[in-house]
GROMACS .gro file of C-alpha atoms in nm:
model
  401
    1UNK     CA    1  -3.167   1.107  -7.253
    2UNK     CA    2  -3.269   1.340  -6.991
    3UNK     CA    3  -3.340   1.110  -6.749
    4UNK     CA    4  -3.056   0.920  -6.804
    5UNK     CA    5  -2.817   1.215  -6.759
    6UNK     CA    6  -2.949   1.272  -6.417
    7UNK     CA    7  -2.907   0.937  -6.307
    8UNK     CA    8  -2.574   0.958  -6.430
    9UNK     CA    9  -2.530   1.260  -6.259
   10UNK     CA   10  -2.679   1.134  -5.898
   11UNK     CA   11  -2.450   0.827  -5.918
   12UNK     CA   12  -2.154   1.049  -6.002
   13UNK     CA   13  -2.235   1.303  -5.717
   14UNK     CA   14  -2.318   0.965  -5.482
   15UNK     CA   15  -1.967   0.838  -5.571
   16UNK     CA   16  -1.777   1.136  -5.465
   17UNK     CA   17  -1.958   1.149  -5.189
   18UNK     CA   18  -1.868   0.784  -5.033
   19UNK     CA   19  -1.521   0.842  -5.175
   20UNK     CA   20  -1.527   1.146  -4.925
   21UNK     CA   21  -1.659   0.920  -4.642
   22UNK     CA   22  -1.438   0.653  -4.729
   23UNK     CA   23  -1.115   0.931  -4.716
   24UNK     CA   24  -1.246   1.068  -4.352
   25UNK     CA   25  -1.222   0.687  -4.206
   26UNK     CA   26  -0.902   0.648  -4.352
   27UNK     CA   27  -0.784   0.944  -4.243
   28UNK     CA   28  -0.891   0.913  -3.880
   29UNK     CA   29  -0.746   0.512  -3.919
   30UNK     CA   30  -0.385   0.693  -3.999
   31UNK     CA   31  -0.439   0.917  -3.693
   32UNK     CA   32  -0.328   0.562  -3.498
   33UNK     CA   33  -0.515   0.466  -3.169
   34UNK     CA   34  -0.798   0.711  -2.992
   35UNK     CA   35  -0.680   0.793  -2.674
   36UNK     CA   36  -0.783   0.966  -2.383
   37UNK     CA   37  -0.605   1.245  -2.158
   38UNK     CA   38  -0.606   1.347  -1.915
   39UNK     CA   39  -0.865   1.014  -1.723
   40UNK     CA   40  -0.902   1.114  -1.366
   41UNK     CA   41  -0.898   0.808  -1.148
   42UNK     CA   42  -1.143   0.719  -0.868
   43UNK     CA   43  -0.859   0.789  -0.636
   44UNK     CA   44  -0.777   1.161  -0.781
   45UNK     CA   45  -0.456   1.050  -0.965
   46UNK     CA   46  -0.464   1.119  -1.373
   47UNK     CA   47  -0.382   0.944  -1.641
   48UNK     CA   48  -0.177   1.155  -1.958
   49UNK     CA   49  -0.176   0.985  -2.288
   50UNK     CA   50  -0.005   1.134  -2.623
   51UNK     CA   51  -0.007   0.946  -2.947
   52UNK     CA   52   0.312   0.998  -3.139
   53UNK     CA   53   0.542   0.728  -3.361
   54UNK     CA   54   0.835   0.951  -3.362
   55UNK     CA   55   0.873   1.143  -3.070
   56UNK     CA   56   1.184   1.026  -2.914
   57UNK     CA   57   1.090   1.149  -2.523
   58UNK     CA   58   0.774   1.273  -2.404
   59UNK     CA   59   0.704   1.411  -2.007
   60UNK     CA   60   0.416   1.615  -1.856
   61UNK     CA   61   0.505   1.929  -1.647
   62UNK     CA   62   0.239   2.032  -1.450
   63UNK     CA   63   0.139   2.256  -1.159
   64UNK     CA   64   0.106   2.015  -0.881
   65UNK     CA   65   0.466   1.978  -0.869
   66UNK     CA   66   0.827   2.140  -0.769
   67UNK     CA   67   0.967   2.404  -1.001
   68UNK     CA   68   1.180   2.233  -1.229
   69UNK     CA   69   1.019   1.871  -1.209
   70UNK     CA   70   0.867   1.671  -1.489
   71UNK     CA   71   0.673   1.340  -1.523
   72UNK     CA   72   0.819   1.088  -1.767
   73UNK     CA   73   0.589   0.903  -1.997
   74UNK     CA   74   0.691   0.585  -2.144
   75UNK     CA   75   0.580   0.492  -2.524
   76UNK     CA   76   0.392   0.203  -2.598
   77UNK     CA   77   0.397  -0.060  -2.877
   78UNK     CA   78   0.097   0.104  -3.007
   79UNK     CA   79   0.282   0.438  -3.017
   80UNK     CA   80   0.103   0.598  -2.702
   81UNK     CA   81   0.258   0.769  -2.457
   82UNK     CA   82   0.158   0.723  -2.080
   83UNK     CA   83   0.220   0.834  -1.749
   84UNK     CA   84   0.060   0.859  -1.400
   85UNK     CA   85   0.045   1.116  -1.149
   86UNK     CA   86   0.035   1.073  -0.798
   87UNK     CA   87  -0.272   1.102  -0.610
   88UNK     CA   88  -0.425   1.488  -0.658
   89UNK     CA   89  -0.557   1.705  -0.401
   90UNK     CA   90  -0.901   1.894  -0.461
   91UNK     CA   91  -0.866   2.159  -0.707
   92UNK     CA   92  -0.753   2.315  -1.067
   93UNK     CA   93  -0.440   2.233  -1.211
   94UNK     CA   94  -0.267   2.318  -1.536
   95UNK     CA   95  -0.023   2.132  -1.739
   96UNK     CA   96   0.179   2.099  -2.090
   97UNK     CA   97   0.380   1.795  -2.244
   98UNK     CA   98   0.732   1.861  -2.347
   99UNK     CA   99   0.813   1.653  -2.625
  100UNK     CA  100   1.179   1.657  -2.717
  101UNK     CA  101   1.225   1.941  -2.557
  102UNK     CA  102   0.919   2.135  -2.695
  103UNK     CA  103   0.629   2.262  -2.482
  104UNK     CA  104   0.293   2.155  -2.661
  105UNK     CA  105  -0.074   2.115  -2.536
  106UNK     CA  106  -0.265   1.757  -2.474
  107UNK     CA  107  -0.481   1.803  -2.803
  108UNK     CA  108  -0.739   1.567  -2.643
  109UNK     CA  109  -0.793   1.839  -2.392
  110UNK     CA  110  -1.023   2.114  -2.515
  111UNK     CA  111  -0.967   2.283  -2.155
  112UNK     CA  112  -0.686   2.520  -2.203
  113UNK     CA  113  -0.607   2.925  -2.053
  114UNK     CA  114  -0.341   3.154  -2.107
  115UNK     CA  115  -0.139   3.285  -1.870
  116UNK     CA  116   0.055   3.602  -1.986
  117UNK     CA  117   0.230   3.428  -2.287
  118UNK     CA  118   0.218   3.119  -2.197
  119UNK     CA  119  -0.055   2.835  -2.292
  120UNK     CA  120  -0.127   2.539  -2.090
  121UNK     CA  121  -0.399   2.215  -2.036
  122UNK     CA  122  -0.626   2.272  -1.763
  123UNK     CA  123  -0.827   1.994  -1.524
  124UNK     CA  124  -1.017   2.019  -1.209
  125UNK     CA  125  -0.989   1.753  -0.949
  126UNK     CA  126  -1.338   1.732  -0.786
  127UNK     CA  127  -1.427   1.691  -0.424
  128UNK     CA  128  -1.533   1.939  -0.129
  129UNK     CA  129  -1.231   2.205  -0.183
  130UNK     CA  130  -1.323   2.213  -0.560
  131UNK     CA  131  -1.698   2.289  -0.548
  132UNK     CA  132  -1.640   2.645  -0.453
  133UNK     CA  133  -1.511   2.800  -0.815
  134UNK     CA  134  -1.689   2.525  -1.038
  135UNK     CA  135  -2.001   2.581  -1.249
  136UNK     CA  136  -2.346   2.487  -1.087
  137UNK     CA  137  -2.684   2.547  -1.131
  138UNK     CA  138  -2.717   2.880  -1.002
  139UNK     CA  139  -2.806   3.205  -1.154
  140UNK     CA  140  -2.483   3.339  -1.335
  141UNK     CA  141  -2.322   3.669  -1.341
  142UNK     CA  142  -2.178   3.847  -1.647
  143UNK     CA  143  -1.892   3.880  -1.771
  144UNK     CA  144  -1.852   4.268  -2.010
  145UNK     CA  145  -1.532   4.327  -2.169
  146UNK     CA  146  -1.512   4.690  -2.167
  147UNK     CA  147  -1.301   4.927  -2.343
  148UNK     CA  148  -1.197   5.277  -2.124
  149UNK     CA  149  -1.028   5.592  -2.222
  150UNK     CA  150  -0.742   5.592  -1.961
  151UNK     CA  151  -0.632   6.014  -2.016
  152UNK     CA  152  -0.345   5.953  -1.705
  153UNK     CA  153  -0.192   5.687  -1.934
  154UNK     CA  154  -0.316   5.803  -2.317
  155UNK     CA  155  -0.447   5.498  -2.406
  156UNK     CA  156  -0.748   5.347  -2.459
  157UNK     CA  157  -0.722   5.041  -2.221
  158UNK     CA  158  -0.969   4.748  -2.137
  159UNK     CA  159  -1.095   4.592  -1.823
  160UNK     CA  160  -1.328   4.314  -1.754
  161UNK     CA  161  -1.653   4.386  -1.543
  162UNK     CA  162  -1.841   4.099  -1.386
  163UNK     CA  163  -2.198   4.195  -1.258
  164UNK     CA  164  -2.394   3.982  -1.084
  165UNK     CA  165  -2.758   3.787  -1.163
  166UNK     CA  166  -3.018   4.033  -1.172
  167UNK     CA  167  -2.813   4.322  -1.205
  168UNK     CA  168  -2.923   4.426  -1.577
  169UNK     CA  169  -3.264   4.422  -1.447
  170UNK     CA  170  -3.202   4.553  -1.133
  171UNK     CA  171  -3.283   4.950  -1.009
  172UNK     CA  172  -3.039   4.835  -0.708
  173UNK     CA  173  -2.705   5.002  -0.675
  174UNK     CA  174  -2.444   4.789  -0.582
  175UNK     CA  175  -2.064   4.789  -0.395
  176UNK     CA  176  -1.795   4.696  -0.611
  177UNK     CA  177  -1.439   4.491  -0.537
  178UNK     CA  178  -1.131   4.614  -0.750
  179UNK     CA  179  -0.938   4.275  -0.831
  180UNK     CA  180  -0.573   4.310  -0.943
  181UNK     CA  181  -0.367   4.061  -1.087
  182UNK     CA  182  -0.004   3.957  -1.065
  183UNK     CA  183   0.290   3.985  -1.306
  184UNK     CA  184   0.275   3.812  -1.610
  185UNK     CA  185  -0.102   3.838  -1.622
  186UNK     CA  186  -0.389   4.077  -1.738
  187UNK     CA  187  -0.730   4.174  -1.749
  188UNK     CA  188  -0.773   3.833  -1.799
  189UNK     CA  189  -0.630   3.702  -1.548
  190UNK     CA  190  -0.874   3.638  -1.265
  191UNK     CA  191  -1.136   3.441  -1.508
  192UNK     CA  192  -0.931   3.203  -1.648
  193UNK     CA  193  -0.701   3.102  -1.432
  194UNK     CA  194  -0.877   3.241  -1.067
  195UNK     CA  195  -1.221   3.173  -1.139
  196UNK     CA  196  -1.364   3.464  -0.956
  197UNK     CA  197  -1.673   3.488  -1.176
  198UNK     CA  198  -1.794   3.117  -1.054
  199UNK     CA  199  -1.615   3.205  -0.732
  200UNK     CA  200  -1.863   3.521  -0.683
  201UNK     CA  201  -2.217   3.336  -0.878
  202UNK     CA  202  -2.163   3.025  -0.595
  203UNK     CA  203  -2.129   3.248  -0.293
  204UNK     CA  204  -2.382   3.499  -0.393
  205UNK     CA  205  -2.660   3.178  -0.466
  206UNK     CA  206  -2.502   3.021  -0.117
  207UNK     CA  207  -2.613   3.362  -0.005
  208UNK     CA  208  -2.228   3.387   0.165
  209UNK     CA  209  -2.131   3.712  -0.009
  210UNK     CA  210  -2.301   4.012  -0.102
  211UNK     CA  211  -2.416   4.073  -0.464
  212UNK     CA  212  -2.115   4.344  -0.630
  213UNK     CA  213  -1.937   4.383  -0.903
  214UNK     CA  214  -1.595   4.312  -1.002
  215UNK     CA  215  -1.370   4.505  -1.150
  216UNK     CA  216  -1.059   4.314  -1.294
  217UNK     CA  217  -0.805   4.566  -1.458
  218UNK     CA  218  -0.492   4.536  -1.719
  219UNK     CA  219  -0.233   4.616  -1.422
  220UNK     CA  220   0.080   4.707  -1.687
  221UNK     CA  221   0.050   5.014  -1.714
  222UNK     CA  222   0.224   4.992  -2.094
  223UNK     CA  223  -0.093   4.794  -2.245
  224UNK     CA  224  -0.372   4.860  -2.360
  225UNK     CA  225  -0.561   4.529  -2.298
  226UNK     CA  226  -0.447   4.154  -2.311
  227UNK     CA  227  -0.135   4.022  -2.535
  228UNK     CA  228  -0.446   3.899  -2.743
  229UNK     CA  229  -0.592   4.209  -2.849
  230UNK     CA  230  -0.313   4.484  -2.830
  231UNK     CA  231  -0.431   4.790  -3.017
  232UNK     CA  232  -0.091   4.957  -2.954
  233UNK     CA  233   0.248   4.860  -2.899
  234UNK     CA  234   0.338   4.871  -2.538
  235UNK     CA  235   0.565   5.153  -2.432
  236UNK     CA  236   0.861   4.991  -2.269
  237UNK     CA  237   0.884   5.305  -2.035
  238UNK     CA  238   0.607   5.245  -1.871
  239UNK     CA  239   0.722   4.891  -1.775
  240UNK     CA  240   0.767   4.761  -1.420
  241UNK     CA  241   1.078   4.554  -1.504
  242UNK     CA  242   1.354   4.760  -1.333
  243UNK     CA  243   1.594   4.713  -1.632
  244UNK     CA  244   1.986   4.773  -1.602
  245UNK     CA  245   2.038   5.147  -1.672
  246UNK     CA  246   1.657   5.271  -1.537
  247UNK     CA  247   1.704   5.512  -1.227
  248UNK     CA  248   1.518   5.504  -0.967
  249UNK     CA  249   1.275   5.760  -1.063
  250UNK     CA  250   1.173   5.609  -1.393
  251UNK     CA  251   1.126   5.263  -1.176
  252UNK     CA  252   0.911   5.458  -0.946
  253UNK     CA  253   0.702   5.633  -1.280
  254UNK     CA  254   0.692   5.237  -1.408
  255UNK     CA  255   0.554   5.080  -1.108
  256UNK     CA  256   0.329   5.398  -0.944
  257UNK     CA  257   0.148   5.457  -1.354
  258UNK     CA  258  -0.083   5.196  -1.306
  259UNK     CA  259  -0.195   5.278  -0.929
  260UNK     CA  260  -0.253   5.647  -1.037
  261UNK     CA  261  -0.446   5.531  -1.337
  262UNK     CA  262  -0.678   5.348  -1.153
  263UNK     CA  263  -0.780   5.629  -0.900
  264UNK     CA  264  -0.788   5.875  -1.166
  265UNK     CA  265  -0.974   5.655  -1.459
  266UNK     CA  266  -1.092   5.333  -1.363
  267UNK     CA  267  -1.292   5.453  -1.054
  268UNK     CA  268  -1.449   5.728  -1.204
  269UNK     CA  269  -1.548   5.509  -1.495
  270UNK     CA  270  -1.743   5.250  -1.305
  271UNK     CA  271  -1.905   5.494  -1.132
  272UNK     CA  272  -2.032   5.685  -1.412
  273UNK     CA  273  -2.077   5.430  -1.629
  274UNK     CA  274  -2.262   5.080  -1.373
  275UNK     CA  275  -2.466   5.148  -1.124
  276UNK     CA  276  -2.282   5.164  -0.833
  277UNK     CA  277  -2.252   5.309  -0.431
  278UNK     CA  278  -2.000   5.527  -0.474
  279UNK     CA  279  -1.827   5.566  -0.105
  280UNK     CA  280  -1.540   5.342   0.110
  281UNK     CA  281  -1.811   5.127   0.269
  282UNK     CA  282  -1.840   5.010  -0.100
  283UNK     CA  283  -1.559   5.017  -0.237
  284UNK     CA  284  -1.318   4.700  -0.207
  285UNK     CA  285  -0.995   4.584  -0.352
  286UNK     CA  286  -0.748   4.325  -0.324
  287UNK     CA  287  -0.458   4.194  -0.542
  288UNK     CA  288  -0.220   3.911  -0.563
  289UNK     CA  289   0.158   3.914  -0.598
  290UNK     CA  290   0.194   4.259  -0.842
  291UNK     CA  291  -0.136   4.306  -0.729
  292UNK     CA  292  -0.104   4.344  -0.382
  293UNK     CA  293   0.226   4.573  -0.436
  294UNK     CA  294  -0.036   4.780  -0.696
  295UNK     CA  295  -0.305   4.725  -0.372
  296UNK     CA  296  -0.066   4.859  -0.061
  297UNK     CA  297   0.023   5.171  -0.321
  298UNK     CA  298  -0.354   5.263  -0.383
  299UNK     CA  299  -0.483   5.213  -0.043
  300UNK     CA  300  -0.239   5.347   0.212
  301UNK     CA  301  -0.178   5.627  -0.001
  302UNK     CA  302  -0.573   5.698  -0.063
  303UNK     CA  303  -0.690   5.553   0.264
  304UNK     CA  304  -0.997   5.767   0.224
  305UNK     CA  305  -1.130   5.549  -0.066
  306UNK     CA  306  -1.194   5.163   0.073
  307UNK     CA  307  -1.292   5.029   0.364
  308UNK     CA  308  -1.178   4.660   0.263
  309UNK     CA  309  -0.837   4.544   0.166
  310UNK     CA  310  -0.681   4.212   0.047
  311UNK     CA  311  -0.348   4.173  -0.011
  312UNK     CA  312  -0.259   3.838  -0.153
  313UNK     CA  313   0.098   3.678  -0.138
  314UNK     CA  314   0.334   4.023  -0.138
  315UNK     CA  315   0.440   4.207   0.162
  316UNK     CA  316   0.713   4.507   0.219
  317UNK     CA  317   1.027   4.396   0.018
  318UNK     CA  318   1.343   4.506  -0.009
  319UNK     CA  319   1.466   4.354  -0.323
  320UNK     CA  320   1.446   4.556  -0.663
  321UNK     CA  321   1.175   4.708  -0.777
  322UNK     CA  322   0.983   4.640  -0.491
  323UNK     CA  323   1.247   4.756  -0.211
  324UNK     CA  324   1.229   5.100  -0.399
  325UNK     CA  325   0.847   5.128  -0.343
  326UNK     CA  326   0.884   4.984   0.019
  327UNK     CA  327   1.138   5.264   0.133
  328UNK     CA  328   0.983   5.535  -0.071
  329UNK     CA  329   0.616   5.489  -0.050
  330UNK     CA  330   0.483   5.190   0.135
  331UNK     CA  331   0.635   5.256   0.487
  332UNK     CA  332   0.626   5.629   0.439
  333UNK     CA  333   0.248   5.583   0.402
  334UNK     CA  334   0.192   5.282   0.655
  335UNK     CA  335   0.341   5.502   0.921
  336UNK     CA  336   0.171   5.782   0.867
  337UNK     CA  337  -0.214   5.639   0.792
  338UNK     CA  338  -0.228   5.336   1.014
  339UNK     CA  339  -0.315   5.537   1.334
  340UNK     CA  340  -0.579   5.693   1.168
  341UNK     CA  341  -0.751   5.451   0.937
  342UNK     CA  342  -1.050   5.257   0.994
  343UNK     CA  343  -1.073   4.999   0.742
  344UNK     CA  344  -1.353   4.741   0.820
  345UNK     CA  345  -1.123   4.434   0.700
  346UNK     CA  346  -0.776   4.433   0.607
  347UNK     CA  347  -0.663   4.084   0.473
  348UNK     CA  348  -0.308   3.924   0.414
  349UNK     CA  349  -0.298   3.597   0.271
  350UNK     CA  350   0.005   3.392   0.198
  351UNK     CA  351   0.145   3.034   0.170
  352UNK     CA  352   0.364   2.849   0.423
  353UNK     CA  353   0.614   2.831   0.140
  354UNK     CA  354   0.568   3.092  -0.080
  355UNK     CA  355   0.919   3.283  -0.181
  356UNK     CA  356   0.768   3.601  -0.088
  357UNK     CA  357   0.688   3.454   0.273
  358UNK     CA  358   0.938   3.650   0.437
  359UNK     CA  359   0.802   3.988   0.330
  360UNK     CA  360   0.443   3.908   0.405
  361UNK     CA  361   0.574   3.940   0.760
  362UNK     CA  362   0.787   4.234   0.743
  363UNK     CA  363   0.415   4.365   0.636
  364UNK     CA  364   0.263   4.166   0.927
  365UNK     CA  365   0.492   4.341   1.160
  366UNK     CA  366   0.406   4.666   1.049
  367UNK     CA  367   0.086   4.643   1.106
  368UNK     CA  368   0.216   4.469   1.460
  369UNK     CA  369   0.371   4.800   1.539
  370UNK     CA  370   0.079   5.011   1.483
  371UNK     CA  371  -0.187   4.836   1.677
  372UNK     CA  372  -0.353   4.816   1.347
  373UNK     CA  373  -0.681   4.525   1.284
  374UNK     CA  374  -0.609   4.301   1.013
  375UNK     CA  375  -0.679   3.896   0.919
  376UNK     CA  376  -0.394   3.687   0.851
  377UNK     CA  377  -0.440   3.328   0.611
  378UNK     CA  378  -0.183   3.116   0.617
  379UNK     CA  379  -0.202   2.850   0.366
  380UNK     CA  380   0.000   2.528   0.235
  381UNK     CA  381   0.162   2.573  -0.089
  382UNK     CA  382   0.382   2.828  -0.241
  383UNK     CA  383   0.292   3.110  -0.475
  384UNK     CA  384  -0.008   2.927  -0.670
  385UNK     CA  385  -0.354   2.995  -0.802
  386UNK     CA  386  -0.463   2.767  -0.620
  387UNK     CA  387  -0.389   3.011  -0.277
  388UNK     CA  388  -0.490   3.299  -0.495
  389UNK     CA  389  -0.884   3.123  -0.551
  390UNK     CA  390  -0.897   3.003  -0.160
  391UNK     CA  391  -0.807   3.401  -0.030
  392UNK     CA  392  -1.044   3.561  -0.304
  393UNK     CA  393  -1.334   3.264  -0.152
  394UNK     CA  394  -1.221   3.375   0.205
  395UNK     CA  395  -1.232   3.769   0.185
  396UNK     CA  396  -1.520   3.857  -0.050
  397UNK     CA  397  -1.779   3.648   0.264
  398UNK     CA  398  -1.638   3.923   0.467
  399UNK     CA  399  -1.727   4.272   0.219
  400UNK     CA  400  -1.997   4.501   0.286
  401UNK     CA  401  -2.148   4.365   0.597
   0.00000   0.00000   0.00000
């Protein structure tokens, strides 16, 4: 009896089990056809697929192209949807599907980032003007999520710190670069979407750029970290959005909190906390779009504290918020400290047909007036991470020499 009840019970438990197999298969059968997307093409176009019976239109927005534009894909008889891009220059791109009407992500794409609030595919065409920010065989950085106390702003705030190979075992101080991102992002930011960890490990191995560390900050002043891992509601006064009945002083408070908060707490942080060399001929920082408005503020108005600045696709503006800094701070400040200031690099970066073009030269001219030393990039493209990766590749060569 006893044996027979557990040979009853092993063909019972047997059973199930191929009943469970048998359910998977069928299950993955009713899925309908295995697909792939995105399939790069040996001449740098891509292939998007998307398996759906009932979607009634399907189209790929993607980075590569104008604001506003969309790639149709046309449904098969097997239910997949297709479509083609156009031959693809070099580099990282990011894309959705919109079917009827509604943003989704390829789901046989595990590559995805985040960008503010917004979610999107990722894929790297490869080639020469690629290699630069993907991942080789070479020793890696880190990458420390690191949680401040940020007394100017009375929160409790988080940053990311990348430190290069060697440096936990390392009795070497080292200079540091401040990177700031633009609106809409966060701390972030420059990972995902710039790259400037693989950016810094393949110029350090290249032996191109100096080992440092990077500091990459939460630039709105109202958070305290990413939308991911808010441990407080954001204050809406401390928001850079000029709103409709904000004067001009609480625009000015909005926009100037985060500069303030990063001379007063982040900088004293880092240099307590990492082993740093804590004077200008270490200190760096650069910033794109936001960034660079959050840049101009820190450095012309604490021109004693770095000897290398990058300013990344934002000039002197004149439209709301930013005329408001221009007139009140920015020129004040460029007038009075470029005579005197001796920065080693000073770096403006911008694309041919970026909106905020037109300012970047109001800022070149500026400069123009006062005799002052600086490196201009000009780039194709508009206002793209794909600009933002080639300045941050271009500048950080030229830090610390």
């Amino acid at each position: 009896m006893k044996t027979k009840s557990i040979k009853t019970i092993f063909i019972t438990l047997l059973g199930a089990f191929l009943v469970k197999i048998i359910s998977a298969q069928e299950i993955q059968r009713n899925r309908g056809p295995q697909v792939v997307s995105p399939e790069i093409t040996i001449d740098n176009s891509v292939t998007f697929r998307l398996y759906s019976e009932d979607a009634k239109s399907v189209r790929v927005n993607g980075s590569w192209m104008n604001m506003g534009e969309t790639l149709e894909m046309k449904k098969g008889d097997d239910g997949v949807w297709t479509a083609t891009s156009a031959m693809l220059e070099p580099s990282m791109y990011h894309y959705n599907f919109i079917l009827d009407g509604v943003n989704i992500l390829d789901p046989k794409n595990p590559q995805a980032m985040r960008d503010g609030t917004r979610y999107a595919n990722t894929l790297i065409i490869p080639g020469e003007a690629s290699e630069y920010f993907q991942v080789k065989n070479v020793p890696h950085g880190s990458i420390n999520k690191v949680w401040y106390n940020s007394p100017s702003l009375d929160l409790t705030r988080r940053m990311y710190v990348y430190t290069p190979p060697g440096y936990e075992d390392s009795m070497e101080k080292f200079p540091v670069l401040y990177l700031l991102h633009g609106g809409g992002g966060d701390e972030d930011a420059w990972t995902s979407l710039g790259r400037a960890n693989y950016i810094l490990d393949n110029l350090i191995a290249e032996g191109k750029a100096k080992a440092m560390i990077v500091v990459m900050t939460n630039g709105n002043a109202n958070q305290t970290a990413s939308i991911t891992d808010w441990s407080k509601e954001p204050d809406a006064s401390l928001s850079v959005e000029p709103g409709s009945n904000r004067s001009e002083k609480e625009i000015m408070d909005g926009i100037t909190a985060f500069p303030n908060s990063l001379v007063k707490d982040v900088i004293p942080y880092i240099e307590k906390h990492f082993k740093v060399k804590a004077d200008s001929e270490n200190r760096a920082i650069a910033g794109l779009s936001m960034g660079c408005m959050q840049t101009q503020i820190i450095a012309m108005t604490n021109p004693e504290l770095f000897q290398y600045v990058g300013c990344f696709s934002l000039g002197i503006h004149f439209n709301d918020p930013f005329g408001i800094i221009s007139n009140n701070i920015l020129i004040p400040a460029y007038d009075k400290n470029l005579g005197t200031m001796k920065n080693k690099v000073f770096y403006v970066g911008c694309g041919k047909d970026d909106f905020v073009y037109e300012g970047v030269q109001t800022l070149r001219k500026k400069l123009d007036e006062h005799n002052f030393n600086y490196i201009y990039k000009e780039t194709d493209g508009g206002h793209t991470w794909a600009n933002w990766r080639d300045y941050l590749a271009d500048f950080t060569p030229r830090l610390f020499k």
